[in-house]
Coordinates of C-alpha atoms in Angstrom, one line a residue:
Chain Y
M7 CA 11.0 -29.2 -11.6
R8 CA 7.4 -29.3 -10.4
Q9 CA 5.5 -29.1 -13.6
G10 CA 7.1 -32.3 -14.8
A11 CA 5.1 -34.2 -12.3
S12 CA 1.8 -33.7 -14.3
P13 CA 1.0 -34.9 -17.8
P14 CA 1.4 -32.4 -20.6
P15 CA -1.5 -30.0 -21.0
P16 CA -4.2 -30.3 -23.6
I17 CA -3.3 -29.2 -27.1
G18 CA -3.0 -25.5 -27.4
Y19 CA -2.0 -24.8 -23.8
V20 CA 1.5 -23.5 -22.9
P21 CA 3.1 -22.9 -19.5
W22 CA 2.0 -19.7 -17.8
D23 CA 4.9 -17.3 -18.5
R24 CA 3.9 -14.1 -16.8
P25 CA 6.0 -13.4 -13.7
S26 CA 4.2 -14.7 -10.6
P27 CA 6.1 -16.0 -7.7
V28 CA 3.0 -17.6 -6.2
L29 CA 2.1 -19.6 -9.3
D30 CA 5.8 -20.5 -9.6
A31 CA 5.7 -21.9 -6.1
L32 CA 2.5 -23.8 -6.8
G33 CA 3.6 -24.8 -10.3
G34 CA 1.7 -26.4 -13.2
F35 CA -0.4 -23.5 -14.6
F36 CA -1.0 -23.0 -18.3
R37 CA -2.6 -20.5 -20.7
H38 CA -4.1 -21.1 -24.1
D39 CA -1.6 -19.8 -26.6
S40 CA -4.2 -18.2 -28.9
D41 CA -7.2 -17.5 -26.6
P42 CA -6.3 -15.0 -23.9
L43 CA -9.4 -15.9 -22.0
Q44 CA -8.6 -19.6 -21.4
I45 CA -6.3 -20.9 -18.7
G46 CA -5.9 -24.4 -17.2
F47 CA -4.1 -26.5 -14.7
Y48 CA -3.8 -30.0 -13.2
V49 CA -4.9 -30.6 -9.7
D50 CA -1.4 -31.9 -8.7
Q51 CA 0.0 -32.6 -5.3
H52 CA 0.6 -29.0 -4.4
K53 CA -3.0 -27.9 -5.1
V54 CA -5.0 -30.2 -2.9
N55 CA -6.5 -29.9 0.6
A56 CA -6.1 -32.4 3.3
R57 CA -8.9 -34.5 1.7
G58 CA -7.2 -34.8 -1.6
F59 CA -9.4 -32.4 -3.5
L60 CA -8.6 -29.1 -5.2
H61 CA -8.0 -26.4 -2.5
A62 CA -10.4 -23.5 -2.4
G63 CA -7.5 -21.1 -1.9
V64 CA -5.8 -22.3 -5.0
L65 CA -8.9 -21.7 -7.1
A66 CA -9.0 -18.2 -5.6
T67 CA -5.3 -17.6 -6.4
V68 CA -5.8 -18.8 -10.0
A69 CA -8.9 -16.6 -10.3
D70 CA -7.1 -13.5 -9.1
V71 CA -4.1 -14.0 -11.4
A72 CA -6.1 -15.1 -14.5
I73 CA -8.8 -12.4 -14.3
G74 CA -6.3 -9.7 -13.4
H75 CA -4.1 -10.5 -16.2
A76 CA -6.9 -10.8 -18.8
L77 CA -8.4 -7.5 -17.7
A78 CA -5.0 -5.7 -17.8
E79 CA -4.2 -7.0 -21.2
S80 CA -7.6 -6.2 -22.6
T81 CA -6.6 -2.5 -23.1
D82 CA -3.8 -1.0 -25.2
P83 CA -1.6 -0.1 -23.5
P84 CA -2.2 -2.6 -20.7
T85 CA -3.8 -1.2 -17.5
N86 CA -2.0 -1.7 -14.2
L87 CA -4.6 -3.1 -11.7
V88 CA -4.7 -3.9 -8.0
T89 CA -7.2 -6.3 -6.6
I90 CA -9.7 -4.8 -4.2
N91 CA -12.2 -7.7 -3.9
L92 CA -12.0 -11.4 -4.8
S93 CA -15.0 -13.6 -4.3
C94 CA -15.3 -17.3 -5.2
D95 CA -18.1 -19.8 -5.1
Y96 CA -17.4 -23.5 -4.9
T97 CA -20.0 -25.7 -6.3
G98 CA -18.2 -28.9 -7.0
V99 CA -15.0 -30.7 -6.3
A100 CA -12.0 -31.6 -8.5
E101 CA -10.0 -34.7 -7.6
A102 CA -6.3 -34.9 -7.7
G103 CA -5.0 -35.5 -11.2
T104 CA -7.9 -33.7 -12.9
W105 CA -7.4 -31.0 -15.5
V106 CA -9.3 -27.8 -14.7
D107 CA -10.3 -25.4 -17.4
G108 CA -10.8 -21.7 -16.6
T109 CA -12.8 -19.4 -18.9
I110 CA -12.4 -15.7 -18.2
E111 CA -15.0 -13.1 -19.0
V112 CA -13.9 -9.5 -19.1
G113 CA -16.7 -7.5 -17.5
R114 CA -15.4 -4.0 -17.7
V115 CA -12.1 -2.1 -17.6
G116 CA -13.0 1.5 -16.8
R117 CA -11.0 4.5 -15.7
R118 CA -11.9 3.8 -12.1
L119 CA -12.9 0.2 -11.8
A120 CA -12.3 -3.1 -13.5
V121 CA -14.4 -6.3 -13.1
G122 CA -14.1 -9.8 -14.5
T123 CA -15.1 -13.3 -13.8
I124 CA -13.8 -16.8 -14.3
T125 CA -15.7 -20.1 -14.5
F126 CA -13.9 -23.3 -13.7
V127 CA -14.9 -26.7 -15.2
A128 CA -13.4 -30.1 -14.4
A129 CA -14.4 -33.4 -15.9
G130 CA -17.2 -31.6 -17.8
R131 CA -18.8 -30.1 -14.7
S132 CA -18.7 -26.6 -13.3
I133 CA -16.8 -26.6 -10.0
G134 CA -16.8 -23.0 -9.2
T135 CA -16.6 -19.4 -10.2
G136 CA -14.5 -16.4 -9.2
R137 CA -15.1 -12.7 -9.5
G138 CA -12.5 -10.0 -9.1
L139 CA -12.8 -6.2 -8.6
F140 CA -9.7 -4.2 -9.4
L141 CA -8.6 -0.6 -9.2
P142 CA -6.5 0.9 -12.0
V143 CA -3.3 2.4 -10.6
Chain R
M12 CA 13.8 -25.7 3.3
R13 CA 11.6 -22.7 2.5
Q14 CA 10.7 -21.5 6.0
G15 CA 14.3 -21.1 6.8
A16 CA 14.4 -18.0 4.5
S17 CA 12.4 -15.8 6.9
P18 CA 13.2 -14.7 10.4
P19 CA 11.7 -16.6 13.3
P20 CA 8.1 -15.7 14.1
P21 CA 7.1 -13.4 17.0
I22 CA 7.1 -15.0 20.4
G23 CA 4.2 -17.4 20.9
Y24 CA 3.9 -18.5 17.2
V25 CA 4.8 -22.0 16.0
P26 CA 4.8 -23.5 12.5
W27 CA 1.4 -24.4 11.1
D28 CA 1.2 -28.1 11.6
R29 CA -2.1 -29.1 10.2
P30 CA -1.8 -31.1 6.9
S31 CA -2.1 -28.7 4.0
P32 CA -0.1 -29.3 0.8
V33 CA -0.8 -25.8 -0.4
L34 CA 0.6 -24.1 2.7
D35 CA 3.5 -26.5 2.6
A36 CA 4.2 -25.4 -1.0
L37 CA 4.0 -21.7 -0.1
G38 CA 5.7 -22.3 3.3
G39 CA 6.2 -20.0 6.2
F40 CA 2.9 -20.1 8.0
F41 CA 2.4 -20.0 11.7
R42 CA -0.2 -20.3 14.4
H43 CA -0.3 -19.0 17.9
D44 CA 0.4 -21.8 20.2
S45 CA -2.2 -20.8 22.8
D46 CA -4.7 -18.6 20.9
P47 CA -6.5 -20.7 18.3
L48 CA -7.8 -17.5 16.6
Q49 CA -4.4 -16.0 15.8
I50 CA -2.2 -17.0 12.8
G51 CA 0.6 -15.2 11.0
F52 CA 3.1 -15.3 8.2
Y53 CA 6.0 -13.4 6.6
V54 CA 5.5 -12.0 3.2
D55 CA 8.4 -14.0 1.8
Q56 CA 9.5 -14.5 -1.8
H57 CA 6.8 -17.1 -2.5
K58 CA 3.9 -14.8 -1.5
V59 CA 4.4 -11.7 -3.5
N60 CA 3.0 -10.6 -6.8
A61 CA 5.0 -9.2 -9.7
R62 CA 5.2 -5.9 -8.0
G63 CA 6.7 -7.3 -4.8
F64 CA 3.7 -6.9 -2.6
L65 CA 1.7 -9.7 -0.9
H66 CA -0.4 -11.5 -3.4
A67 CA -4.2 -11.3 -3.2
G68 CA -4.5 -15.0 -3.8
V69 CA -2.2 -15.9 -1.0
L70 CA -4.3 -13.8 1.4
A71 CA -7.4 -15.7 0.1
T72 CA -5.6 -19.1 0.6
V73 CA -4.6 -18.2 4.2
A74 CA -8.1 -16.9 4.9
D75 CA -9.7 -20.2 3.7
V76 CA -7.3 -22.4 5.7
A77 CA -7.3 -20.4 8.8
I78 CA -11.0 -19.7 9.0
G79 CA -12.0 -23.2 8.0
H80 CA -9.7 -24.7 10.6
A81 CA -10.8 -22.4 13.4
L82 CA -14.5 -23.1 12.7
A83 CA -13.9 -26.8 12.5
E84 CA -12.1 -26.9 15.8
S85 CA -14.6 -24.7 17.6
T86 CA -16.9 -27.7 18.1
D87 CA -16.3 -30.9 20.0
P88 CA -15.9 -33.2 18.2
P89 CA -14.5 -31.0 15.3
T90 CA -16.9 -30.4 12.4
N91 CA -15.8 -31.4 8.9
L92 CA -16.4 -28.4 6.6
V93 CA -16.2 -27.6 2.9
T94 CA -15.8 -24.1 1.6
I95 CA -18.7 -22.8 -0.5
N96 CA -17.8 -19.1 -0.7
L97 CA -14.7 -17.2 0.0
S98 CA -14.7 -13.4 -0.3
C99 CA -11.7 -11.1 0.5
D100 CA -11.3 -7.3 0.5
Y101 CA -7.9 -5.8 0.0
T102 CA -7.6 -2.4 1.6
G103 CA -3.8 -2.1 2.0
V104 CA -0.6 -3.5 0.8
A105 CA 2.1 -5.5 2.7
E106 CA 5.6 -5.3 1.4
A107 CA 8.0 -8.2 1.1
G108 CA 9.5 -9.2 4.4
T109 CA 6.6 -7.9 6.5
W110 CA 5.0 -10.0 9.2
V111 CA 1.2 -10.3 8.8
D112 CA -1.1 -11.0 11.7
G113 CA -4.4 -12.7 11.1
T114 CA -7.2 -12.6 13.7
I115 CA -10.1 -15.0 13.2
E116 CA -13.6 -14.4 14.3
V117 CA -15.9 -17.5 14.6
G118 CA -19.3 -16.2 13.3
R119 CA -21.3 -19.4 13.6
V120 CA -21.0 -23.1 13.2
G121 CA -24.4 -24.5 12.7
R122 CA -25.8 -27.8 11.6
R123 CA -26.2 -26.5 8.0
L124 CA -23.8 -23.6 7.6
A125 CA -20.7 -22.2 9.2
V126 CA -19.4 -18.6 8.8
G127 CA -16.2 -16.9 9.9
T128 CA -14.0 -14.0 9.2
I129 CA -10.4 -13.0 9.4
T130 CA -8.7 -9.6 9.6
F131 CA -5.2 -9.1 8.4
V132 CA -2.9 -6.5 9.9
A133 CA 0.6 -5.6 8.7
A134 CA 2.9 -3.0 10.2
G135 CA 0.0 -1.8 12.4
R136 CA -2.5 -1.3 9.6
S137 CA -5.4 -3.3 8.4
I138 CA -4.5 -4.7 4.9
G139 CA -7.6 -6.8 4.3
T140 CA -10.3 -9.1 5.5
G141 CA -11.6 -12.5 4.4
R142 CA -14.9 -14.2 5.0
G143 CA -15.7 -17.8 4.4
L144 CA -19.0 -19.7 4.2
F145 CA -18.7 -23.5 4.8
L146 CA -21.0 -26.5 4.7
P147 CA -20.7 -29.2 7.3
V148 CA -20.2 -32.6 5.6
Chain P
M25 CA -51.6 2.3 -7.6
R26 CA -47.9 2.6 -7.9
Q27 CA -47.2 0.7 -11.1
G28 CA -49.5 3.1 -12.9
A29 CA -46.8 5.8 -12.7
S30 CA -44.5 4.0 -15.2
P31 CA -45.1 3.3 -18.9
P32 CA -46.3 -0.2 -19.7
P33 CA -43.5 -2.8 -19.9
P34 CA -41.9 -4.1 -23.1
I35 CA -43.9 -6.7 -25.1
G36 CA -43.9 -10.0 -23.4
Y37 CA -43.6 -8.8 -19.8
V38 CA -46.3 -9.1 -17.2
P39 CA -46.5 -7.9 -13.6
W40 CA -44.6 -9.9 -11.1
D41 CA -47.3 -12.0 -9.4
R42 CA -45.4 -14.1 -6.8
P43 CA -46.2 -13.0 -3.3
S44 CA -43.5 -10.5 -2.2
P45 CA -44.4 -7.7 0.3
V46 CA -41.1 -6.0 -0.5
L47 CA -41.7 -5.9 -4.2
D48 CA -45.2 -4.8 -3.6
A49 CA -44.0 -1.9 -1.5
L50 CA -41.5 -0.9 -4.2
G51 CA -43.8 -1.7 -7.0
G52 CA -43.3 -1.9 -10.8
F53 CA -41.6 -5.3 -11.2
F54 CA -42.3 -7.5 -14.2
R55 CA -41.4 -11.0 -15.4
H56 CA -41.3 -12.3 -19.0
D57 CA -44.4 -14.4 -19.5
S58 CA -42.7 -17.2 -21.4
D59 CA -39.0 -17.0 -20.4
P60 CA -38.6 -17.7 -16.7
L61 CA -35.1 -16.3 -16.7
Q62 CA -36.1 -12.8 -17.7
I63 CA -37.3 -10.1 -15.4
G64 CA -37.4 -6.3 -15.7
F65 CA -38.5 -3.1 -14.0
Y66 CA -38.5 0.7 -14.5
V67 CA -36.3 2.9 -12.4
D68 CA -39.3 4.8 -11.0
Q69 CA -39.4 7.2 -8.1
H70 CA -39.3 4.6 -5.4
K71 CA -36.2 2.9 -6.7
V72 CA -33.7 5.8 -6.8
N73 CA -31.1 7.1 -4.4
A74 CA -30.7 10.7 -3.3
R75 CA -28.8 11.4 -6.6
G76 CA -31.7 10.2 -8.8
F77 CA -30.0 6.9 -9.9
L78 CA -31.1 3.3 -9.4
H79 CA -30.5 2.4 -5.7
A80 CA -27.9 -0.3 -5.1
G81 CA -30.2 -1.9 -2.5
V82 CA -33.0 -2.2 -4.9
L83 CA -30.8 -4.0 -7.4
A84 CA -29.8 -6.4 -4.5
T85 CA -33.5 -6.9 -3.6
V86 CA -34.4 -7.7 -7.2
A87 CA -31.4 -10.0 -7.5
D88 CA -32.4 -11.9 -4.4
V89 CA -36.1 -12.3 -5.4
A90 CA -35.4 -13.1 -9.1
I91 CA -32.6 -15.6 -8.6
G92 CA -34.3 -17.3 -5.7
H93 CA -37.5 -17.7 -7.6
A94 CA -35.8 -19.0 -10.7
L95 CA -33.7 -21.5 -8.8
A96 CA -36.7 -22.7 -6.8
E97 CA -38.9 -23.2 -9.9
S98 CA -36.1 -24.9 -11.9
T99 CA -36.8 -28.2 -10.1
D100 CA -40.0 -30.3 -10.0
P101 CA -41.4 -30.0 -7.5
P102 CA -40.1 -26.6 -6.7
T103 CA -37.3 -26.4 -4.0
N104 CA -37.8 -24.2 -1.0
L105 CA -34.7 -22.0 -0.6
V106 CA -33.3 -19.5 1.9
T107 CA -30.7 -17.0 1.0
I108 CA -27.4 -17.4 2.8
N109 CA -25.2 -15.0 0.7
L110 CA -26.0 -12.2 -1.7
S111 CA -23.3 -10.3 -3.5
C112 CA -23.8 -7.6 -6.1
D113 CA -21.4 -5.6 -8.3
Y114 CA -22.3 -2.2 -9.6
T115 CA -20.6 -1.3 -12.7
G116 CA -22.8 1.3 -14.2
V117 CA -25.7 3.6 -13.4
A118 CA -29.3 3.6 -14.5
E119 CA -31.2 6.9 -14.5
A120 CA -34.7 7.5 -13.4
G121 CA -37.2 6.3 -16.0
T122 CA -34.9 3.7 -17.6
W123 CA -36.1 0.2 -18.2
V124 CA -33.8 -2.4 -16.6
D125 CA -33.5 -6.0 -18.0
G126 CA -32.4 -8.8 -15.7
T127 CA -31.2 -12.1 -17.1
I128 CA -30.9 -15.0 -14.6
E129 CA -28.5 -17.9 -14.9
V130 CA -29.3 -21.0 -12.9
G131 CA -25.9 -22.2 -11.7
R132 CA -26.9 -25.2 -9.7
V133 CA -29.7 -26.5 -7.5
G134 CA -28.3 -29.3 -5.4
R135 CA -29.4 -31.1 -2.4
R136 CA -27.4 -28.9 -0.1
L137 CA -26.7 -25.7 -2.0
A138 CA -28.2 -23.6 -4.8
V139 CA -26.4 -20.9 -6.8
G140 CA -27.5 -18.5 -9.4
T141 CA -26.6 -15.2 -11.0
I142 CA -28.4 -12.3 -12.6
T143 CA -27.0 -9.7 -15.0
F144 CA -28.7 -6.3 -15.3
V145 CA -28.7 -4.2 -18.5
A146 CA -30.0 -0.7 -18.9
A147 CA -30.0 1.3 -22.2
G148 CA -27.9 -1.4 -23.8
R149 CA -25.1 -1.4 -21.1
S150 CA -24.4 -3.8 -18.3
I151 CA -25.0 -1.9 -15.0
G152 CA -24.4 -4.7 -12.6
T153 CA -24.6 -8.3 -11.6
G154 CA -25.9 -10.2 -8.6
R155 CA -25.1 -13.6 -7.3
G156 CA -27.0 -15.6 -4.6
L157 CA -26.2 -18.7 -2.6
F158 CA -29.2 -20.5 -1.1
L159 CA -29.8 -23.4 1.2
P160 CA -32.6 -25.9 0.4
V161 CA -34.9 -26.1 3.4
Chain L
M3 CA -48.4 6.8 7.3
R4 CA -46.4 3.6 7.3
Q5 CA -44.2 4.1 10.3
G6 CA -47.3 4.4 12.4
A7 CA -47.9 0.7 12.0
S8 CA -45.0 -0.3 14.3
P9 CA -44.4 0.5 17.9
P10 CA -42.1 3.4 18.7
P11 CA -38.4 2.6 18.5
P12 CA -36.2 2.0 21.5
I13 CA -35.0 5.0 23.5
G14 CA -32.4 7.0 21.7
Y15 CA -33.6 6.2 18.1
V16 CA -35.2 8.8 15.8
P17 CA -36.6 8.4 12.3
W18 CA -34.1 8.2 9.5
D19 CA -34.1 11.6 8.0
R20 CA -31.6 11.5 5.2
P21 CA -33.3 11.6 1.8
S22 CA -33.8 8.1 0.5
P23 CA -36.8 7.3 -1.7
V24 CA -36.3 3.5 -1.2
L25 CA -36.3 3.7 2.6
D26 CA -39.3 6.1 2.4
A27 CA -41.1 3.4 0.3
L28 CA -40.2 0.7 2.8
G29 CA -40.7 2.9 5.8
G30 CA -39.9 2.4 9.4
F31 CA -36.1 3.0 9.6
F32 CA -34.4 4.7 12.5
R33 CA -31.0 6.0 13.5
H34 CA -29.5 6.5 16.9
D35 CA -29.6 10.2 17.6
S36 CA -26.1 10.4 19.2
D37 CA -24.3 7.3 17.9
P38 CA -23.8 7.6 14.1
L39 CA -22.9 3.9 13.9
Q40 CA -26.2 2.6 15.2
I41 CA -29.4 2.1 13.1
G42 CA -32.5 0.0 13.6
F43 CA -35.8 -1.0 12.2
Y44 CA -38.8 -3.1 12.9
V45 CA -39.5 -6.1 10.6
D46 CA -42.9 -4.8 9.6
Q47 CA -45.3 -5.9 6.9
H48 CA -43.3 -4.3 4.1
K49 CA -40.0 -6.0 5.0
V50 CA -40.9 -9.7 5.0
N51 CA -40.7 -12.4 2.4
A52 CA -43.4 -14.8 1.5
R53 CA -42.6 -16.9 4.6
G54 CA -43.1 -13.9 7.0
F55 CA -39.4 -13.5 7.8
L56 CA -37.2 -10.5 7.2
H57 CA -36.4 -10.3 3.5
A58 CA -32.8 -10.7 2.4
G59 CA -33.1 -7.8 0.0
V60 CA -34.3 -5.5 2.7
L61 CA -31.2 -6.3 4.8
A62 CA -29.1 -5.6 1.8
T63 CA -30.8 -2.3 1.2
V64 CA -30.4 -1.2 4.8
A65 CA -26.8 -2.3 4.7
D66 CA -26.0 -0.2 1.6
V67 CA -27.7 2.9 3.0
A68 CA -26.4 2.7 6.5
I69 CA -22.8 1.8 5.6
G70 CA -22.6 4.3 2.8
H71 CA -24.0 7.1 5.0
A72 CA -21.7 6.4 7.9
L73 CA -18.6 6.2 5.7
A74 CA -19.6 9.4 3.9
E75 CA -20.1 11.3 7.1
S76 CA -16.9 10.0 8.7
T77 CA -14.9 12.6 6.9
D78 CA -15.0 16.4 7.0
P79 CA -16.3 17.5 4.6
P80 CA -18.4 14.4 3.9
T81 CA -17.2 12.2 1.0
N82 CA -19.6 11.5 -1.9
L83 CA -19.6 7.7 -2.5
V84 CA -21.0 5.3 -5.0
T85 CA -21.5 1.6 -4.2
I86 CA -19.4 -0.8 -6.2
N87 CA -19.9 -4.0 -4.3
L88 CA -22.4 -5.1 -1.7
S89 CA -22.2 -8.5 0.0
C90 CA -24.4 -9.9 2.7
D91 CA -24.4 -13.1 4.7
Y92 CA -27.6 -14.3 6.3
T93 CA -27.0 -16.5 9.3
G94 CA -30.3 -16.2 11.1
V95 CA -33.9 -15.2 10.7
A96 CA -35.9 -12.3 12.1
E97 CA -39.6 -12.7 12.5
A98 CA -42.2 -10.1 11.7
G99 CA -42.5 -7.6 14.4
T100 CA -38.9 -8.0 15.7
W101 CA -36.7 -4.9 16.2
V102 CA -33.4 -5.3 14.4
D103 CA -30.2 -3.5 15.5
G104 CA -27.5 -2.6 13.0
T105 CA -24.0 -1.7 14.1
I106 CA -21.8 -0.1 11.5
E107 CA -18.0 -0.4 11.4
V108 CA -16.1 2.1 9.4
G109 CA -13.3 0.1 7.8
R110 CA -11.6 2.8 5.7
V111 CA -12.4 5.9 3.7
G112 CA -9.5 6.5 1.4
R113 CA -8.9 8.6 -1.6
R114 CA -9.8 5.8 -4.0
L115 CA -11.8 3.3 -2.0
A116 CA -14.1 3.2 1.0
V117 CA -15.1 0.0 2.9
G118 CA -17.4 -0.6 5.8
T119 CA -19.5 -3.4 7.4
I120 CA -22.7 -3.7 9.4
T121 CA -23.8 -6.4 11.8
F122 CA -27.4 -7.1 12.4
V123 CA -28.8 -8.4 15.6
A124 CA -32.4 -9.4 16.4
A125 CA -33.7 -10.8 19.7
G126 CA -30.1 -11.0 21.0
R127 CA -28.8 -13.1 18.1
S128 CA -26.7 -12.1 15.0
I129 CA -28.9 -12.6 11.9
G130 CA -26.5 -11.4 9.3
T131 CA -23.7 -9.0 8.2
G132 CA -23.3 -6.7 5.2
R133 CA -20.2 -5.3 3.7
G134 CA -20.0 -2.5 1.1
L135 CA -17.2 -1.2 -1.1
F136 CA -17.6 2.3 -2.4
L137 CA -15.7 4.6 -4.7
P138 CA -15.4 8.3 -3.8
V139 CA -16.7 10.5 -6.6

């Protein structure tokens, strides 16, 4: 059981429980149990690059899943969305073992387009941002 | 052993052998053994979203690793690079079980910036593109 | 004199006075005289597309100039920057004659990379965002 | 008359004649008269930044207009499109007076999304690329 390898998450965070084979394969993702715009994860052994830092692709994967889910759930009933563009900036590094906070901002969920962003913070410093465009389907 | 779940890759492809904990966790990635600008993978069970199609984040992860590696190896000696921006467009879907081809284009590896793109094709149709900006370190 | 065609700007805004041949050609750009992170402009006759709405390219031009300037001036002495990536999302339209507010956020000005964003609001609604990556030179 | 300030365009190019107030304000844009995927312009006095090089925003503006037009005209009847994302990489500089070639690639014009790219070359070297996402309307 992969998630067992990391310490428990900060108070208020529970394991990510939406079906996602990719996140299951990577393991160790969490959502805040009362704030739908907060997610988090540890930079564990499956999430690092060859240098031992958080992998850019992992941040992109988390961005896509977290933004997409938050946008989808921001409407009632939820909106089915498919990603059409995902763009991430990497402005800092996160070392193995670090807890990373992700804060989602719902930009817009319209009839023809949905947009959202996520900002990642590790050890008190911004390490990157992601932005996703989605089409309702 | 995860890679065992998929059929063998097309002729000429060998397992990706550069250290990458993320790709190891996802499994099933291949590189062409004589063309450094070709990679490929099967959309196996670890690479799909909740709908059963290739996950946008996986394509981003592959884009980052494949472009970064090709740019790094395009110089002699290789250039160490860190990702500063990764942007992917998703213009088609790939179903579970499909083989996806990735073709890298080395845009530029300069003293202060490196740029490259990758185009993904599945079942004869373009399904998306990725573009990465990297800083030499 | 082009700027004469539009009404005066809101209180607190003064004409953009940093040398910029492009903005001079387009005309009608303003900065807030005490808040370096606020700019604005009218969607005048030179800034519309064939449909009569604000042109996507104009928003990109403003984003580049405004973010670049704000990042450059956020350090002492100012940092010379060149744009390496500019990405804009368009989530709403602005009709001819509308005043558009731009709010800049300085993401980071490092030794090797600078990042900032701008959010555009017209008639009380977000119409788009821009994000620029810059290299110090 | 602004366009008069620059030399005549290379053989085969004619003035851009599609209505565009922004390009009219900037002046000096051309299209190839038999190849709908080729455009070009001189880096004249209205298109430079404070350093005297081609302005990043101008390249974004040209990218938006040229890609959007080529995608729209690639279907019969033409498709009306609105820009939803525009992203440009800047990998080289173009000095004042230089002729810049733009080569458009039509990625896809679907029922719900259109994508295209443009590559800019000046003095034999790539200076940047643009990529636009558009929604049919």
